[in-house]
Tab-separated table of C-alpha atoms in Angstrom:
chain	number	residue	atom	x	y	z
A	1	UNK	CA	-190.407	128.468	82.515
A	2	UNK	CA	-192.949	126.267	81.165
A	3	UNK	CA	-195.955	128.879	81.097
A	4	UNK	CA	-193.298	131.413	79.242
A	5	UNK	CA	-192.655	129.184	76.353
A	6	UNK	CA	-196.243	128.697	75.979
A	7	UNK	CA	-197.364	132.183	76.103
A	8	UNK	CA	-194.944	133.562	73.993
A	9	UNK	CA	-193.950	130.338	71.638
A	10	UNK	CA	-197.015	128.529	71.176
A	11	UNK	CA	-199.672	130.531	71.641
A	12	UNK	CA	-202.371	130.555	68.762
A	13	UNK	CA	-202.163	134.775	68.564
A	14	UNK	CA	-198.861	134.843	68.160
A	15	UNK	CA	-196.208	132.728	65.698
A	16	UNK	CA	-192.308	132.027	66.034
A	17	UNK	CA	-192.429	132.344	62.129
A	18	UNK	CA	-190.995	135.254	60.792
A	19	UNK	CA	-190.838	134.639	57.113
A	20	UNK	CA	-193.248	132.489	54.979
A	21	UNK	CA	-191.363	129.735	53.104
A	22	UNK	CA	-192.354	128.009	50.313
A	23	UNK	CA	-192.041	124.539	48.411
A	24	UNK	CA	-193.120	123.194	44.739
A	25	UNK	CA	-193.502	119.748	44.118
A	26	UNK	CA	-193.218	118.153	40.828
A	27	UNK	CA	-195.702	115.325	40.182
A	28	UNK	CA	-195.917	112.934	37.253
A	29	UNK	CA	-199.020	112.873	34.526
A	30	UNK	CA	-200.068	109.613	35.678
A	31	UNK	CA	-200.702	110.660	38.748
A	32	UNK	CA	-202.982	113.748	37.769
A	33	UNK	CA	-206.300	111.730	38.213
A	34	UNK	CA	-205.356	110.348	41.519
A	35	UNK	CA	-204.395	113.230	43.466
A	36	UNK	CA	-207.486	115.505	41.590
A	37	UNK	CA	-209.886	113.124	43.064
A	38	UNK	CA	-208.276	112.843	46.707
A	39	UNK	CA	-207.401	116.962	46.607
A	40	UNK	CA	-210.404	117.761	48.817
A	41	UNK	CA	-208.658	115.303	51.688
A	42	UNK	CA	-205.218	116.402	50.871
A	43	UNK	CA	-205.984	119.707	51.204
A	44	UNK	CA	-208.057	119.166	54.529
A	45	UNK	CA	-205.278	117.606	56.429
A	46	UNK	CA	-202.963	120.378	55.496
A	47	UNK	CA	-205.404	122.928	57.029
A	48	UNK	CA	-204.720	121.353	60.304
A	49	UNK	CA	-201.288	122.310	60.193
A	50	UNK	CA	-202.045	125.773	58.854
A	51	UNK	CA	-200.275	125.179	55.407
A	52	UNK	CA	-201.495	127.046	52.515
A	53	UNK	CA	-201.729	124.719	49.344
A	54	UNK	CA	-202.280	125.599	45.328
A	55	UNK	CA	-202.443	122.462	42.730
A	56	UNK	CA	-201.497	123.856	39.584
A	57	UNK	CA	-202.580	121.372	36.624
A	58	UNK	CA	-201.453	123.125	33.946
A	59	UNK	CA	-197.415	123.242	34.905
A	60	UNK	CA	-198.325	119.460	37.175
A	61	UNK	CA	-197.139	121.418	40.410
A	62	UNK	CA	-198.367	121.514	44.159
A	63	UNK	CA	-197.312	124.459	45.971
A	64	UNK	CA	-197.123	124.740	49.313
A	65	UNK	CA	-196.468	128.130	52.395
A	66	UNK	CA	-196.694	128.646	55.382
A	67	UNK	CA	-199.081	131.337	56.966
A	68	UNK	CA	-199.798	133.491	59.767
A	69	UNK	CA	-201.761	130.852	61.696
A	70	UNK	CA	-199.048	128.619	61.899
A	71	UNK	CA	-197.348	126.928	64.853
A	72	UNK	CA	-194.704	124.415	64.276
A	73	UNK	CA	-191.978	125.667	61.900
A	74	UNK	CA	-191.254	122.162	61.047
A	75	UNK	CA	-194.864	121.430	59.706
A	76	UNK	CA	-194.048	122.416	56.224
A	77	UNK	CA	-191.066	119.900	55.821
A	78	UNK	CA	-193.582	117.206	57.054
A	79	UNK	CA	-195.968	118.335	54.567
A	80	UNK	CA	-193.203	118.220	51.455
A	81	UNK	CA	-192.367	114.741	52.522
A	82	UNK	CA	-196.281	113.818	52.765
A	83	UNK	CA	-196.664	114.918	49.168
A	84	UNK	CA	-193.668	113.808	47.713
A	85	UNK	CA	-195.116	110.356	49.049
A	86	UNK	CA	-198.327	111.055	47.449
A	87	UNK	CA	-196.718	111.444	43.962
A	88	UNK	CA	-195.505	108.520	44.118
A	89	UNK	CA	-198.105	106.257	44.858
A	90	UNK	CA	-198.330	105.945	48.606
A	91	UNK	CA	-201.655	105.320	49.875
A	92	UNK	CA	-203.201	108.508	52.199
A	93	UNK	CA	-203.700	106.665	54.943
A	94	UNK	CA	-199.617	105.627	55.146
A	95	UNK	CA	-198.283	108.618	53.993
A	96	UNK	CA	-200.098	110.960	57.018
A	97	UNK	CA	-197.832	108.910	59.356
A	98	UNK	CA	-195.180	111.056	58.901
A	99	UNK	CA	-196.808	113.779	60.849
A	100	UNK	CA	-196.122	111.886	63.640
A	101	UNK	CA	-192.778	112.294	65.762
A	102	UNK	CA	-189.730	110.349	65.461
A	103	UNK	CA	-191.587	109.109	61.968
A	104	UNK	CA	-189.417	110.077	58.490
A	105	UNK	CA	-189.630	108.916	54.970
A	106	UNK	CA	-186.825	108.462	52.138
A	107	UNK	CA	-187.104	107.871	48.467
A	108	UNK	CA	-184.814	105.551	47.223
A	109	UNK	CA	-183.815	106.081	43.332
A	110	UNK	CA	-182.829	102.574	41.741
A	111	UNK	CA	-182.261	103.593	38.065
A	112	UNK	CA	-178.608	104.999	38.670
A	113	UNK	CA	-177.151	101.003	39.601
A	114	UNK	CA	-177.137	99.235	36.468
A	115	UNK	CA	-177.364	100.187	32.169
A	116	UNK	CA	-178.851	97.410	31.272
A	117	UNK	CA	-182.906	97.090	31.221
A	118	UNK	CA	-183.054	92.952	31.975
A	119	UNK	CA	-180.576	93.296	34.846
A	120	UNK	CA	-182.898	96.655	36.763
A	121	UNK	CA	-186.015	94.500	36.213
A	122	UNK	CA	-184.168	90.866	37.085
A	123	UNK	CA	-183.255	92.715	40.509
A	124	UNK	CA	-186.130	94.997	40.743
A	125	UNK	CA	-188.315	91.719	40.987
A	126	UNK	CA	-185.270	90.496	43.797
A	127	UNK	CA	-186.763	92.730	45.991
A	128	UNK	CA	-190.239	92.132	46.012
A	129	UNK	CA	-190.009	88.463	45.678
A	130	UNK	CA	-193.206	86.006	45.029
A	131	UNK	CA	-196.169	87.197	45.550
A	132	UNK	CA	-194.063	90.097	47.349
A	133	UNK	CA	-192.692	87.950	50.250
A	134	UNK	CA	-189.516	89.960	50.631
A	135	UNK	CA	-190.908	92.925	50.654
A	136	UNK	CA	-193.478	91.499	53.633
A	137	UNK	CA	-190.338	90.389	55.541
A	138	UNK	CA	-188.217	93.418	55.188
A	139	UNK	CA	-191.471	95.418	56.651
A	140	UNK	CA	-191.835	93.202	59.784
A	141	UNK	CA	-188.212	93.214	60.641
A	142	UNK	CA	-187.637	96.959	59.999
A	143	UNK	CA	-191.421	98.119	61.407
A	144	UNK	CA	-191.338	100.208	58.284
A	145	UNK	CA	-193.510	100.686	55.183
A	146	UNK	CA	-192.039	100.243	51.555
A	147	UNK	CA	-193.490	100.702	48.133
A	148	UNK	CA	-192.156	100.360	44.595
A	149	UNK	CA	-192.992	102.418	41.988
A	150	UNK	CA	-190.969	102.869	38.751
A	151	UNK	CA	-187.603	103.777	39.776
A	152	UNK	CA	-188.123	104.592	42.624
A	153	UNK	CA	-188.554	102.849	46.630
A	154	UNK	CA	-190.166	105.201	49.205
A	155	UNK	CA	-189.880	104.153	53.021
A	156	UNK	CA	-191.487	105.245	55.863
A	157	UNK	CA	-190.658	104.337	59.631
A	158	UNK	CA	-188.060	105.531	62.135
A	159	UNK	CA	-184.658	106.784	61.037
A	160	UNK	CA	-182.685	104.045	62.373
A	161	UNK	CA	-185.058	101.422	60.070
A	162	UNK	CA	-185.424	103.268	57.497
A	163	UNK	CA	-181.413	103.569	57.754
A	164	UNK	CA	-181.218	99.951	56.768
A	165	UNK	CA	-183.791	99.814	54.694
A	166	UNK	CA	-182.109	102.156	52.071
A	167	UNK	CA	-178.639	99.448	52.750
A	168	UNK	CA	-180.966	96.297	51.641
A	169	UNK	CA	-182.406	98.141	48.440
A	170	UNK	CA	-179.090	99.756	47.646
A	171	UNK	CA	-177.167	96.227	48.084
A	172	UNK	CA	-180.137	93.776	46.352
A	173	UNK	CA	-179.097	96.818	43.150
A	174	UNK	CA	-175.608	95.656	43.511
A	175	UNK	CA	-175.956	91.986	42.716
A	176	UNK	CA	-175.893	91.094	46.873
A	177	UNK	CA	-179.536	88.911	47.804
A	178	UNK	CA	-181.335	90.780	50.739
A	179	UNK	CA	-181.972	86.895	52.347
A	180	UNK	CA	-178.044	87.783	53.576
A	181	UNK	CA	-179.468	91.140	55.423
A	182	UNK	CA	-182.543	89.304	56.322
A	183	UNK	CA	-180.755	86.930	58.095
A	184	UNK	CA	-178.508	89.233	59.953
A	185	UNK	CA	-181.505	90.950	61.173
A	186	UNK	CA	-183.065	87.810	62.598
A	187	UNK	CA	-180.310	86.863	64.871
A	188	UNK	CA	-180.178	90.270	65.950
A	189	UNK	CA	-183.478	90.415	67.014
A	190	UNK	CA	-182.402	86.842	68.927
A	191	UNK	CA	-179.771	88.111	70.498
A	192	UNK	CA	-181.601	91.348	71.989
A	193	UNK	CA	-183.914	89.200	73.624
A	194	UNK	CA	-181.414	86.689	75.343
A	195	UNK	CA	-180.509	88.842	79.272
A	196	UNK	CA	-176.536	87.170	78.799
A	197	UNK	CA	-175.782	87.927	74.930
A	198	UNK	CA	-177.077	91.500	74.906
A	199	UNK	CA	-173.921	93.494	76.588
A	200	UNK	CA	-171.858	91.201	74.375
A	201	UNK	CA	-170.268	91.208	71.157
A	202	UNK	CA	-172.111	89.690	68.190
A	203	UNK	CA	-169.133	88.768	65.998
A	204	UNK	CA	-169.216	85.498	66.886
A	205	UNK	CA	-173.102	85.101	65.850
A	206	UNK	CA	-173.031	87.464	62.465
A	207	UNK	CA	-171.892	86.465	59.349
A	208	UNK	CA	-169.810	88.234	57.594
A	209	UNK	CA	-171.802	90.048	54.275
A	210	UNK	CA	-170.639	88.421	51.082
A	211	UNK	CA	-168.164	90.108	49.263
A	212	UNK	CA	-169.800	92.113	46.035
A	213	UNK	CA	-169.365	89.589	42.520
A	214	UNK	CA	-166.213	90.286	40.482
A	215	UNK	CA	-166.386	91.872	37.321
A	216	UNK	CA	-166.044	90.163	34.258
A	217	UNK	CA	-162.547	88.777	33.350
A	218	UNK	CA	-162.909	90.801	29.824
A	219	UNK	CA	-163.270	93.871	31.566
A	220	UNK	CA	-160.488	93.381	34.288
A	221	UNK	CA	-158.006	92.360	31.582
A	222	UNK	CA	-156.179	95.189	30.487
A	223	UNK	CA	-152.620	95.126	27.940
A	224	UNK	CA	-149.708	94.221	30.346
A	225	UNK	CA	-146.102	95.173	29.698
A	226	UNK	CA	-143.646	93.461	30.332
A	227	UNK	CA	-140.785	95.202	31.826
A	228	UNK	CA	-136.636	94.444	31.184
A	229	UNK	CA	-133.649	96.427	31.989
A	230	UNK	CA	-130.577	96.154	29.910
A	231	UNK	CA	-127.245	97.839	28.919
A	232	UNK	CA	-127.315	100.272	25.958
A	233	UNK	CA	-124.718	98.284	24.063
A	234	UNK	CA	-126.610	95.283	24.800
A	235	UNK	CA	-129.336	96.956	22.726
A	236	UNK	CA	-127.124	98.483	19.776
A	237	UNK	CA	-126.133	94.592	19.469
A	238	UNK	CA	-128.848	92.603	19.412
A	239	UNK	CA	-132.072	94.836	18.765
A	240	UNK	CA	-132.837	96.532	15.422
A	241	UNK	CA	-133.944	100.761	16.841
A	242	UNK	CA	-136.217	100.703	13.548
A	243	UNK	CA	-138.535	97.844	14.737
A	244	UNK	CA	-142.257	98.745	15.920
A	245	UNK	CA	-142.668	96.090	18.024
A	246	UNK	CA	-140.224	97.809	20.812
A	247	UNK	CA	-139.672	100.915	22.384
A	248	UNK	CA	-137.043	102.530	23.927
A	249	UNK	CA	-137.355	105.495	27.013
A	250	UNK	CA	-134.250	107.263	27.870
A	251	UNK	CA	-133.464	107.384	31.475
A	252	UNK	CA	-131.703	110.120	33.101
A	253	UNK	CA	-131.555	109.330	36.903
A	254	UNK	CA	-129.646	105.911	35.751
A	255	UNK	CA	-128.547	106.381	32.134
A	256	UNK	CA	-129.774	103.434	31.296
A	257	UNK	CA	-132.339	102.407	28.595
A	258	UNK	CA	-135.955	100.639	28.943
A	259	UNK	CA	-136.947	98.224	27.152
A	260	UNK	CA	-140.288	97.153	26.768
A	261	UNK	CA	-141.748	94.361	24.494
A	262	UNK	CA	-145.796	94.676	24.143
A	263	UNK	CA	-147.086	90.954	25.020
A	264	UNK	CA	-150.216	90.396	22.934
């Protein structure tokens, strides 16, 4: 079985591909420079996967195909993901990791979380902490590589990492301090390595996550209403029909009347 799949599967002569498919990336200006003078590496490690590559200056655009030469179908997803890394800002030497197996990346868009410009860059600077000491501790724990850039986070490492990684940066955007995740990771890591806590439950050891901030009081506070049920010749009596500051809802399941007084 094993000398049939590599005869007719991977074999140099002959391909599983049986249509070429195709991928443009979108890079910013600032970039231009960077990737013009590291193009002749770029486009060197491609060839080694058989990927066919065009940088387009003019319309800031990589384009990238399979061709006849090539092997692995799944060689031209790697090689998106490598240059989508590229763009922004990775270093060469991290971003050719993810041709290796059971290796992925994910970009992490931060911009969406909050309106206001002070708050993004109060909690963008959360995450990489003094002299980026979060950042350095979030790595070690995960095994994972992370970079900021703009408004954006790219990761690199294993799925299940990477997994949490995106939870940290997603929660630090939501007013939550990573130094909770941090420390949840710790003790995990503790507990793995005791032989009698690591069939157990971890309940016990865990805290729970802090609950996310309230909102403002201002912007919880809506008009209430307060609510009263009387007879109609209650009403006729002792309420004028003319006033604004009541209203009055006719009820047909109880032929009643409702009568509601705005509280200001």
């Amino acid at each position: 079985i094993k000398e049939y799949f590599k005869e007719t599967f991977f074999s140099q002569t002959k391909t599983p591909i049986v249509i070429d498919s195709k991928f443009s990336i979108i890079f910013p200006k600032y970039q231009e420079k960077n990737l013009s003078e590291k193009w002749y590496i770029i486009q060197r490690i491609l060839r080694f996967h058989n990927i066919i590559t065009i940088f387009n200056l003019k319309k800031s655009l990589i384009e990238i195909s399979t061709s006849d030469k090539t092997i692995d179908p799944y060689s031209i997803i790697n090689a998106r993901d490598f240059l989508k890394l590229l763009s922004r800002g990775v270093p060469i030497h991290q971003a050719t990791k993810i041709f290796n197996e059971n290796i992925f990346c994910d970009i992490v868009k931060i911009s969406g979380f909050t309106e206001k410009k002070k708050i993004f860059l109060n909690r963008r600077k959360r995450i990489i902490g003094n002299n980026g000491s979060t950042i350095k501790v979030i790595e070690l724990l995960t095994k994972s590589y992370i970079l900021i850039q703009g408004n954006t986070v790219s990761c690199i490492g294993n799925f299940k990492n990477i997994k949490s990684c995106r939870k940290i940066i997603e929660d630090c955007m939501k007013n939550i301090h990573p130094f909770m995740h941090i420390r949840n990771l710790v003790i995990k890591r503790k507990l793995l390595r005791s032989k009698t806590l690591k069939d157990k439950s971890w309940d016990k050891f865990i805290p729970l996550e802090l609950k996310r901030k309230k909102k403002n009081i201002q912007e919880k506070k809506l008009k209430e209403h307060k609510t009263i049920y009387f007879s109609p010749n209650f009403l006729k009596n002792n309420c004028d029909q003319t006033s604004k500051e009541y209203q009055f809802k006719f009820l047909e399941s109880r032929n009643d009347f409702l009568f509601k007084k705005n509280v200001k």
